[in-house]
Coordinates of C-alpha atoms in Angstrom, one line a residue:
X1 CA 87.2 97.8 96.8
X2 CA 88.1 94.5 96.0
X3 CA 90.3 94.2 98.8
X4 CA 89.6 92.3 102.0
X5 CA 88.0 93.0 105.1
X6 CA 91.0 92.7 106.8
X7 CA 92.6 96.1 104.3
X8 CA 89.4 97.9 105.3
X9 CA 89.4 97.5 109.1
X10 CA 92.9 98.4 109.3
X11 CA 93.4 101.3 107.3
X12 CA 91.8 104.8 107.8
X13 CA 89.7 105.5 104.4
X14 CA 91.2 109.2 104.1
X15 CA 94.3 107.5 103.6
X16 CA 92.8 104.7 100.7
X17 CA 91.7 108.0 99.2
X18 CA 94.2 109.9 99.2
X19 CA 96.5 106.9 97.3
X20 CA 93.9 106.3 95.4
X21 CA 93.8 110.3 93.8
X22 CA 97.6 110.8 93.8
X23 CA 97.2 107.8 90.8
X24 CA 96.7 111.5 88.7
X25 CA 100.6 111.5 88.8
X26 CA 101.0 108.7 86.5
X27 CA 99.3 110.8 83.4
X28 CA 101.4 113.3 83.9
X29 CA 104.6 111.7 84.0
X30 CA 103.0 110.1 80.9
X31 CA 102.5 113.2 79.5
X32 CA 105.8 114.6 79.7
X33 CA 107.8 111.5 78.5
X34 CA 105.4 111.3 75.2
X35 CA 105.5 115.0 74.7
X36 CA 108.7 116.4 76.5
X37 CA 111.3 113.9 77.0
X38 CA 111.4 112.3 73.5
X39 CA 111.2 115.0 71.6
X40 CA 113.9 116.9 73.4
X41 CA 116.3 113.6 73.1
X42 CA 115.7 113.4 69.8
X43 CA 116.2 117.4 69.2
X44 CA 119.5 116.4 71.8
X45 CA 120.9 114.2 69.6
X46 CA 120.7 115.9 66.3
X47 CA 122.4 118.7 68.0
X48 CA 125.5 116.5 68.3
X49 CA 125.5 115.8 65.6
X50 CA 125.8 119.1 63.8
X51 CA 128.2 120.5 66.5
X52 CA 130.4 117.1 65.2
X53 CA 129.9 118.1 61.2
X54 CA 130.1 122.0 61.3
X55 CA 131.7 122.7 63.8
X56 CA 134.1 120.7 65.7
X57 CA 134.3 117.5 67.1
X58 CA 135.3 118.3 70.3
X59 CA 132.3 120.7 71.3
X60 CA 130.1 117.3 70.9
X61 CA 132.4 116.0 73.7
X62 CA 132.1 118.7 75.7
X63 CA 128.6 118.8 75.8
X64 CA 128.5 114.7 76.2
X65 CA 130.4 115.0 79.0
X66 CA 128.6 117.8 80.7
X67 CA 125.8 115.9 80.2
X68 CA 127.2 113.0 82.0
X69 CA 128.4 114.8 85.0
X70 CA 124.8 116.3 84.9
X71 CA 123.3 112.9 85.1
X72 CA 125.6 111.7 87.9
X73 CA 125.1 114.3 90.0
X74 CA 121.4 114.9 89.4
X75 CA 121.6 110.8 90.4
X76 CA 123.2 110.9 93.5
X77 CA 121.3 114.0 94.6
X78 CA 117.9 113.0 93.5
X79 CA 118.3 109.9 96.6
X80 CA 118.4 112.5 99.1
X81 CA 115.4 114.5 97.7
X82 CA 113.3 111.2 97.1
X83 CA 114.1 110.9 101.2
X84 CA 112.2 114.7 101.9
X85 CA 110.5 114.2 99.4
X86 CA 108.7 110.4 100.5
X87 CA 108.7 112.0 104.6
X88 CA 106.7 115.0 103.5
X89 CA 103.9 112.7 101.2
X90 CA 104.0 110.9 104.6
X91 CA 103.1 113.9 106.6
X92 CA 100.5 115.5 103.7
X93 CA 98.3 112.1 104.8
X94 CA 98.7 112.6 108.5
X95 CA 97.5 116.1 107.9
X96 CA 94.7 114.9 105.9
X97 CA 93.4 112.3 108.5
X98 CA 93.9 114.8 111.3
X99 CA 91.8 117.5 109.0
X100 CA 89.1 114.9 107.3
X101 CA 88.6 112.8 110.7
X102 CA 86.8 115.4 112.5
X103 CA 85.2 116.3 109.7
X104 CA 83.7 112.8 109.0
X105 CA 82.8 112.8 112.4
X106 CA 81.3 116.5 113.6
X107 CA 78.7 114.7 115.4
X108 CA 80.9 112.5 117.6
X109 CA 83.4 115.2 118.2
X110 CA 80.5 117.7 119.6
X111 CA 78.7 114.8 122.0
X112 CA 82.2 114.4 122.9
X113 CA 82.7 117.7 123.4
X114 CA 86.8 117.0 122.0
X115 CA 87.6 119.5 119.7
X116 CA 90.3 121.0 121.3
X117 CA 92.1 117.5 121.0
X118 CA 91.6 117.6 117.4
X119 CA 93.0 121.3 116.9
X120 CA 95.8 120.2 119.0
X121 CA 96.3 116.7 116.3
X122 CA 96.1 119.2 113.2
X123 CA 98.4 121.7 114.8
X124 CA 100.9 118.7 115.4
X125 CA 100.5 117.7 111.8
X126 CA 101.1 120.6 110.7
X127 CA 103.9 121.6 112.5
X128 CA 105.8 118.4 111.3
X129 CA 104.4 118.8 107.6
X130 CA 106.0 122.3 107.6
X131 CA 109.4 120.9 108.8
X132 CA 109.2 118.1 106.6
X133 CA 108.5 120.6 103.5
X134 CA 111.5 122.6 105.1
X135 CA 114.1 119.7 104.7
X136 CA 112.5 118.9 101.4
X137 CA 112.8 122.7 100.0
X138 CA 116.7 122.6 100.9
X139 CA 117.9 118.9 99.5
X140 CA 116.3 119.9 96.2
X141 CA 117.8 123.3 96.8
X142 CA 121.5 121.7 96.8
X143 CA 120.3 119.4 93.8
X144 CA 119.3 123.0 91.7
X145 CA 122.8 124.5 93.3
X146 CA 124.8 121.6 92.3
X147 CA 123.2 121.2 88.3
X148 CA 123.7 124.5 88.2
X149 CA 127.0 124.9 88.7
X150 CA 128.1 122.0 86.3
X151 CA 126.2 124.2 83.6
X152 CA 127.8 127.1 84.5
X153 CA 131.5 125.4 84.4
X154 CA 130.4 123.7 80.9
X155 CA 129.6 126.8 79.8
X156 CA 132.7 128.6 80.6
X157 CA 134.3 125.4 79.0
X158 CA 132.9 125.6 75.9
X159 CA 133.2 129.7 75.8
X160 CA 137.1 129.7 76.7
X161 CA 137.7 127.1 74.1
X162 CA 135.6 128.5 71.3
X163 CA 137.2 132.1 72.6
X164 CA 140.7 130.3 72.0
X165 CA 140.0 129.4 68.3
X166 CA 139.4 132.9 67.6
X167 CA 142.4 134.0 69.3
X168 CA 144.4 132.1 67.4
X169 CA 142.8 132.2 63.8
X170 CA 140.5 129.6 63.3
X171 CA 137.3 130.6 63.4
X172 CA 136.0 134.2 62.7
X173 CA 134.3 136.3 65.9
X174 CA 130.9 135.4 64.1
X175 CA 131.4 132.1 64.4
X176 CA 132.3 132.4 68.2
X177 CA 129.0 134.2 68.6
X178 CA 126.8 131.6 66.9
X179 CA 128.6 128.9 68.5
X180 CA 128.0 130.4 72.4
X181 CA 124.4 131.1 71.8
X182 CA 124.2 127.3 70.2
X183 CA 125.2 126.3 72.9
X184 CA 123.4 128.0 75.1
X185 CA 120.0 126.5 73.5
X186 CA 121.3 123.5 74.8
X187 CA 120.8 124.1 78.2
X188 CA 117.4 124.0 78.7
X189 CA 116.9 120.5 77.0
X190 CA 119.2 119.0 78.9
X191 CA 118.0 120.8 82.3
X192 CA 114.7 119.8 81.4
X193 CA 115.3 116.3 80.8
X194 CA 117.0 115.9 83.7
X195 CA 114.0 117.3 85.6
X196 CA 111.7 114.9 84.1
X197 CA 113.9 111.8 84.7
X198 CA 114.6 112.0 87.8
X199 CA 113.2 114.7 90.4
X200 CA 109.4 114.6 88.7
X201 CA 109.9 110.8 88.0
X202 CA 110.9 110.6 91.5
X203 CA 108.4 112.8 93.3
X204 CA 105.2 110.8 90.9
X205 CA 106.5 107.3 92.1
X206 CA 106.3 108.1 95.5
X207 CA 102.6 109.3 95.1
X208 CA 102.0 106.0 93.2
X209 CA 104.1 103.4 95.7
X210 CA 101.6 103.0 98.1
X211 CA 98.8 102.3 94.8
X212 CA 100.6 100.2 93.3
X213 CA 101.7 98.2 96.5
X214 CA 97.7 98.1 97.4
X215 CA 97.0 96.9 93.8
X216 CA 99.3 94.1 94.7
X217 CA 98.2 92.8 97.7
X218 CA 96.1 89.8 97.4
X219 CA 93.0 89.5 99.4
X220 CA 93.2 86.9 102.2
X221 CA 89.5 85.5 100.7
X222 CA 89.6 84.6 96.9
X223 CA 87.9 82.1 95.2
X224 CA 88.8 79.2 93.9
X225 CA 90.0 78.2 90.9
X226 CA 87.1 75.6 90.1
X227 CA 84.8 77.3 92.7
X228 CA 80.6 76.6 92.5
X229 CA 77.8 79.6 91.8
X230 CA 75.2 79.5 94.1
X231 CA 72.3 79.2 92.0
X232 CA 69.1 81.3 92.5
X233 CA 66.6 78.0 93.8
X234 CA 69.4 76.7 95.8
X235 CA 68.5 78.4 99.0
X236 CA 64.4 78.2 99.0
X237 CA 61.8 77.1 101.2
X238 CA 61.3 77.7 104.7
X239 CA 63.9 76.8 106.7
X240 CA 64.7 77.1 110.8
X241 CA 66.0 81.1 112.5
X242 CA 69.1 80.7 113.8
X243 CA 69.7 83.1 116.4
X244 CA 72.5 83.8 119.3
X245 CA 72.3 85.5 122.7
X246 CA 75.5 86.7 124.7
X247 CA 77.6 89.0 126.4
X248 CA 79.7 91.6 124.5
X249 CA 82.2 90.7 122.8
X250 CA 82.0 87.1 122.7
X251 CA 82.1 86.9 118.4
X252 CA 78.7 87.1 117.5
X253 CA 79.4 89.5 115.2
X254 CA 82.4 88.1 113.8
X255 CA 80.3 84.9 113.1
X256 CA 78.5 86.7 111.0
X257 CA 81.3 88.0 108.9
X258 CA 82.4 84.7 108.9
X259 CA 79.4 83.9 107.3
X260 CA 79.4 86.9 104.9
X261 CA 83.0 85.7 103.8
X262 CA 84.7 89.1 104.6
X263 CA 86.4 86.2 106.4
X264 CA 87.4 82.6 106.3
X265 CA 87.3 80.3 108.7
X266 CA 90.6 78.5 109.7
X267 CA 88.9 76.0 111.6
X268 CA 86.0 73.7 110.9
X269 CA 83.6 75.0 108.1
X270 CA 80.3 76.7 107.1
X271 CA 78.0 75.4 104.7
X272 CA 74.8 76.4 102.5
X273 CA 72.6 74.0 101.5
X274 CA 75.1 71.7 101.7
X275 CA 78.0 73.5 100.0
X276 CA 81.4 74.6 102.4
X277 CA 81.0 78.2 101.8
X278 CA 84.8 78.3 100.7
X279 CA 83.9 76.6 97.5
X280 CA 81.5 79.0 96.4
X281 CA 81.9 81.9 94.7
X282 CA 81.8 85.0 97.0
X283 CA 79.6 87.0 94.3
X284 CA 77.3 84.5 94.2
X285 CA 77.0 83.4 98.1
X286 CA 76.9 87.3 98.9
X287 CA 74.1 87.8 96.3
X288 CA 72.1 85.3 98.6
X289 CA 72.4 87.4 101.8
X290 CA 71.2 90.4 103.0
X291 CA 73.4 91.6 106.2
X292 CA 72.4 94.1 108.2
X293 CA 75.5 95.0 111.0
X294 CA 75.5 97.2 113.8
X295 CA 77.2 99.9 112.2
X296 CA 75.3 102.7 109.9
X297 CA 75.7 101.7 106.3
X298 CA 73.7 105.2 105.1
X299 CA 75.1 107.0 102.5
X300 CA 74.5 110.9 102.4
X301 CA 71.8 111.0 99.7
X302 CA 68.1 110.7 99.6
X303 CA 65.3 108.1 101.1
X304 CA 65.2 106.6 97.5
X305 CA 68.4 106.4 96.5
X306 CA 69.7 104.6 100.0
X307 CA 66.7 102.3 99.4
X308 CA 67.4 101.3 95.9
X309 CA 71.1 100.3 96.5
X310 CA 69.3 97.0 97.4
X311 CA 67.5 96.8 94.8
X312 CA 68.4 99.3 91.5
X313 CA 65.5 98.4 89.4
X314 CA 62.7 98.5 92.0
X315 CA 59.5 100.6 91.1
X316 CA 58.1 103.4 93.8
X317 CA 55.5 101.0 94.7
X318 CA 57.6 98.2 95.8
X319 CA 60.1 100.6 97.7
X320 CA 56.8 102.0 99.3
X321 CA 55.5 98.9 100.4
X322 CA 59.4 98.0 102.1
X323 CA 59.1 100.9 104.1
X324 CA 55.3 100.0 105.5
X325 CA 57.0 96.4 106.3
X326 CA 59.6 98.2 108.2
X327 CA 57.3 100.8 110.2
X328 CA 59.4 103.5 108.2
X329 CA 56.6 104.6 105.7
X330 CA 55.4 107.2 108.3
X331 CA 58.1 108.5 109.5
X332 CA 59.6 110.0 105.8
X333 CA 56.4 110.9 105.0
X334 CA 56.6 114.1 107.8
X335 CA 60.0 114.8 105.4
X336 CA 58.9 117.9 103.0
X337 CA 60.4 116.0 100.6
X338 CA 59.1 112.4 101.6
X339 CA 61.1 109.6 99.9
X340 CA 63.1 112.4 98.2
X341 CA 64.6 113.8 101.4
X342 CA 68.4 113.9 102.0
X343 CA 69.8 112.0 105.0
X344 CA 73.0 113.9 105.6
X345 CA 76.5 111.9 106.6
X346 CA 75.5 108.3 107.7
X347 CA 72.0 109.3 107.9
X348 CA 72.5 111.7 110.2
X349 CA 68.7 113.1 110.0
X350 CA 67.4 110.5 111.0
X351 CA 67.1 108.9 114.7
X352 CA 68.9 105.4 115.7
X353 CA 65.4 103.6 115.6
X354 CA 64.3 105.5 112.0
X355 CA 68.0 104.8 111.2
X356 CA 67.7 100.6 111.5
X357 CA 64.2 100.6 109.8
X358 CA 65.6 101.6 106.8
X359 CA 68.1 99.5 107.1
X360 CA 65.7 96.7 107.5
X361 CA 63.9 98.2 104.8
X362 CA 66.3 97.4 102.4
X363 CA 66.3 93.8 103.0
X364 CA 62.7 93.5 102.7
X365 CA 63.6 95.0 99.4
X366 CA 66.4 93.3 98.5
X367 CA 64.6 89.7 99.6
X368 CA 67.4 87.3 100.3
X369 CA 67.9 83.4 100.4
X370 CA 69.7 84.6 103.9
X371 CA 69.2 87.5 106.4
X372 CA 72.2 88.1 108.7
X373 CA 71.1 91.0 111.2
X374 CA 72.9 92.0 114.0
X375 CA 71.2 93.7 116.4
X376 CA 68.2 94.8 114.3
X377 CA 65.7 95.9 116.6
X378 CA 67.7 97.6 119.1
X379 CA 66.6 101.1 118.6
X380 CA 63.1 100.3 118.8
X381 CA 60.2 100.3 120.9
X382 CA 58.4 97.4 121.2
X383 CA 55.3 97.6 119.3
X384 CA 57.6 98.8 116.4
X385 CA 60.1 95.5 117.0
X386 CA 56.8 93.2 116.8
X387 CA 56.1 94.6 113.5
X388 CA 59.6 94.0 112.2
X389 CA 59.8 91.1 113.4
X390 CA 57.2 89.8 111.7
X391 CA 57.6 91.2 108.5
X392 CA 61.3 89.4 109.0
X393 CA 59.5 86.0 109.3
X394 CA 57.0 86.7 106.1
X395 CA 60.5 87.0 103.9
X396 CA 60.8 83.2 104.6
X397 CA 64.5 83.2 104.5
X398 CA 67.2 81.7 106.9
X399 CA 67.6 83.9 109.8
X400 CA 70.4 84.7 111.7
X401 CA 70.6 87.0 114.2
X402 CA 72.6 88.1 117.1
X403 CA 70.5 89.8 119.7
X404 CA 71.3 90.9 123.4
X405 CA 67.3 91.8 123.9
X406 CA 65.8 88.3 124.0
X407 CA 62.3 89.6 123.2
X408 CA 63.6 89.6 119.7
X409 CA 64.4 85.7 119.7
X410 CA 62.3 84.5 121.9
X411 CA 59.8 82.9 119.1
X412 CA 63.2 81.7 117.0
X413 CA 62.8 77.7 115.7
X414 CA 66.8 77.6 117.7
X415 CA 68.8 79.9 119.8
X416 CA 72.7 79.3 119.8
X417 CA 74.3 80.7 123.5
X418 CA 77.5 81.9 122.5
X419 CA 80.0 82.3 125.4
X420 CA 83.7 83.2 125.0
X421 CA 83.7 82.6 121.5
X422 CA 81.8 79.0 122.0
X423 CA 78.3 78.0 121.9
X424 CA 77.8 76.3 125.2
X425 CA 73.7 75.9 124.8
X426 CA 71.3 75.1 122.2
X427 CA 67.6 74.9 121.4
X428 CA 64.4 76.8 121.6
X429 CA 63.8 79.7 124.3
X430 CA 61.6 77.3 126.4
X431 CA 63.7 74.3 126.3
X432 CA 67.0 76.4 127.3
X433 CA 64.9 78.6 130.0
X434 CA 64.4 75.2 131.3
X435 CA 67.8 74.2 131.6
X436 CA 68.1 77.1 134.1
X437 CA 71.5 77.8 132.7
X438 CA 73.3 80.7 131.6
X439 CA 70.2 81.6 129.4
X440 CA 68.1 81.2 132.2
X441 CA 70.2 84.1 134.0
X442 CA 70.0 86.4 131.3
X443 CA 66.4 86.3 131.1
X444 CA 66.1 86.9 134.4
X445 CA 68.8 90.0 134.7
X446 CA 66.7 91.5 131.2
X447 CA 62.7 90.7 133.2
X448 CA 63.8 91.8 136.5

C-alpha cells in the first residue's frame, strides 16, 4: 500500500494479491530448514563418522561422494525445473486475472453483454497453464530419474564392496547385513535434503521474487528528509473555490492528483498556505484533504462502516447529520436495515446519484482544510446538486473542483478554463461569460 500511484494504475490488483499471499512460502521454507534440514545434517554427519570408526573408512567416502554427485546433478537439474517451474507461477496469475476480472466486474460484463470473451480468455489461460504444468511435471521428472539413479548406483557400490569383504574374510555376513540396511537409512536424509535445498528452495523463491522485488521498489513520491507537518490551524479560514471547466481529457483530473501528491509535479510547483507541497509531509498534507474522484471508492460493507472510514470515531448522530447535508439521509432509510445495510461490490445497491452522495457524505464528515471533488454532482438532479452544493460551501474549506456541468460552478469566487492541459482563461462565471470566449461557448452548447 505504500507504493505509488504510478504501481497502482499499472498493475492489475489480482496480481498485487496474488504476490502478496504466495509470501506464505517463506514460513515454510523456514520451517523445514529449522526443523528438517539441520537436524538431518547434523544426523548426516554423525553417520560419517561412525561408518569411519566402526566400520571402514572407505564407506564414508563412498557415501561423501554420492553425495556430491547428488548435489551436482540435483544443481544442474534444478535450473531447468526453476525454468517450468517460474513459466507456470506466470501462467497460475494469468489464470487468476482471467478468473477474478470478471468476477470483480459481473456488472460490467452483463451490460456488456461479453461473457463469451471472457470464457474464451480463461479457456486460453488455461490451456497454456496446463501445458506449462506439462513441461514442469517432466523436467522435475528427469531431475527425480536422474537422483535416482545415482542412489541406485551408490547403492550397488556400497553392496558389492561390503559383499566383497565377506567374500574374502573380513567381515562376518552379519555385519554385511547391518552395514546395507545402514546404509540404506541414509538415503532418505540425503534425498530429503536435497529436496529442501534446492527444488522447494527453488519453487518458494519464485513465489517470493516478484514480493520481494515490489518491497524494493521505491515510490516515485517520498518525503524528504527534513520535510514540514502541516499543522492542524495551518489551512483555516475562508478562503476562494477554485474550480475548472473543460473538455475530456484535458488533465483536470490529473491536476487534482497532482494536488493529492499521488504525483509530483516536474514542472513549476503547488503550494498550501504558502508551503511547495513537495516539502511537506504526504501524511500530513493528505490528512488536510478530502478527495472525492470520479471513480467509486465503496467498499462492500454496510452504510456505517463506508461512512466511518472518514471518520472512525464519529458518533451515530454526527454520521446522521452528514447524510441529511448530503440529501442521502432518506434514501437509506427505505433500506430494512437503514445505516446498517450492505452495499455490495463498489456499492453496487445503490444508484450513481445515491452512490456520489455518500461519497460526499463522507467529506462532510471527514471536514477538511481542502476538498478536491471531481465531478461531484454529476449524478444528480438539480434540486439535489443545490443542496450539496451548499452544504459544500458551509464546510468553509478551499474548494476545488473539476466540473463539465457549469451549473455547479457557476457561483465559484474563480473558475480556471483548462484547455489541452493549460489554463487559457480565468475569473468568475460573469467576467469570463463576458469575454465571450471558449467559456462563453460552452455555456451556450450546455443552455441551448
Amino acid at each position: 500500500m505504500n507504493l505509488d500511484a504510478v504501481y497502482h494504475l499499472s498493475t492489475n490488483p489480482s496480481t498485487t494479491v496474488s504476490d502478496i499471499t504466495s509470501s506464505s512460502s517463506v514460513t515454510t521454507f523456514l520451517d523445514q530448514f529449522a526443523f528438517n534440514v539441520i537436524p538431518t545434517a547434523v544426523s548426516l554427519a554423525g553417520s560419517l563418522v561412525y561408518l569411519s570408526v566402526h566400520y571402514d573408512i572407505y564407506y564414508a567416502f563412498v557415501v561423501a561422494y554420492g553425495a556430491i554427485c547428488y548435489l551436482l546433478v540435483t544443481f544442474a537439474l534444478t535450473k531447468k525445473v526453476e525454468k517450468s517451474q517460474r513459466r507456470t507461477m506466470d501462467d497460475w496469475r494469468k489464470n487468476n486475472e482471467s478468473l477474478n476480472d470478471p468476477i470483480h466486474s459481473w456488472l460490467t460484463v452483463t451490460y456488456l453483454g461479453d461473457l463469451l470473451s471472457h470464457i474464451i480468455r480463461y479457456d486460453r489461460s488455461l490451456k497454456s497453464l496446463h501445458d506449462s504444468e506439462i513441461r514442469s511435471s517432466w523436467a522435475s521428472s528427469q531431475l527425480n530419474f536422474a537422483q535416482g539413479l545415482i542412489m541406485t548406483l551408490w547403492t550397488l557400490c556400497t553392496v558389492l564392496f561390503a559383499g566383497r569383504q565377506v567374500i574374502m574374510g573380513g567381515r562376518p555376513l552379519g555385519g554385511f547385513t547391518s552395514m546395507v540396511f545402514f546404509l540404506q537409512t541414509l538415503k532418505s536424509p540425503i534425498e530429503q535434503i536435497f529436496s529442501i535445498l534446492f527444488v522447494s528452495t527453488q519453487s518458494n523463491l519464485i513465489h517470493l521474487e516478484r514480493l520481494v522485488r515490489n518491497l524494493h521498489r521505491k515510490p516515485e513520491v517520498i518525503d524528504k528528509d527534513d520535510a514540514l507537518s502541516l499543522s492542524e490551524s495551518s489551512v483555516v479560514g475562508r478562503v476562494p473555490s477554485l474550480q475548472s471547466s473543460e473538455n475530456q481529457g484535458g488533465g483536470k483530473s490529473t491536476l487534482l492528483r497532482l494536488i493529492f501528491r499521488l504525483y509530483d509535479v516536474t514542472r513549476g510547483s503547488i503550494s498550501v498556505d504558502g508551503h511547495n507541497i513537495t516539502d511537506l509531509t504526504c501524511e500530513s498534507l493528505r490528512s488536510h484533504i478530502g478527495i472525492m474522484s470520479g471513480r467509486s471508492t465503496i467498499s462492500n460493507g454496510s452504510v456505517i462502516e463506508n461512512l466511518r472510514r472518514a471518520k472512525p470515531g464519529a458518533t451515530k448522530e454526527e454520521i446522521i447529520d452528514a447524510c441529511k447535508r448530503a440529501s442521502l439521509h432518506e434514501c437509506i432509510m427505505k433500506f430494512s436495515e437503514q445505516y446498517e445495510a450492505l452495499l455490495g461490490k463498489e456499492g453496487h445497491r445503490l444508484s450513481d446519484g445515491e452512490a456520489q452522495r455518500l461519497e460526499i457524505a463522507r467529506l462532510l464528515l471527514k471536514s477538511p482544510s481542502i476538498l478536491l471533488l471531481d465531478e461531484p454532482t454529476s449524478a444528480l438532479d438539480a434540486i439535489a446538486e443545490q443542496n450539496v452544493v451548499t452544504s459544500l460551501k458551509q464546510t468553509n474549506a478551499t474548494i476545488v473542483m473539476t466540473a463539465h456541468r457549469l451549473s455547479t460552478i457557476k457561483k465559484a469566487d474563480q473558475i480556471l478554463v483548462m484547455y489541452k492541459g493549460e489554463i487559457s482563461e480565468c475569473g468568475t462565471h460573469q467576467q469570463l461569460f463576458e469575454k465571450n470566449g471558449y467559456y462563453t461557448r460552452l455555456c451556450e452548447a450546455q443552455t441551448g
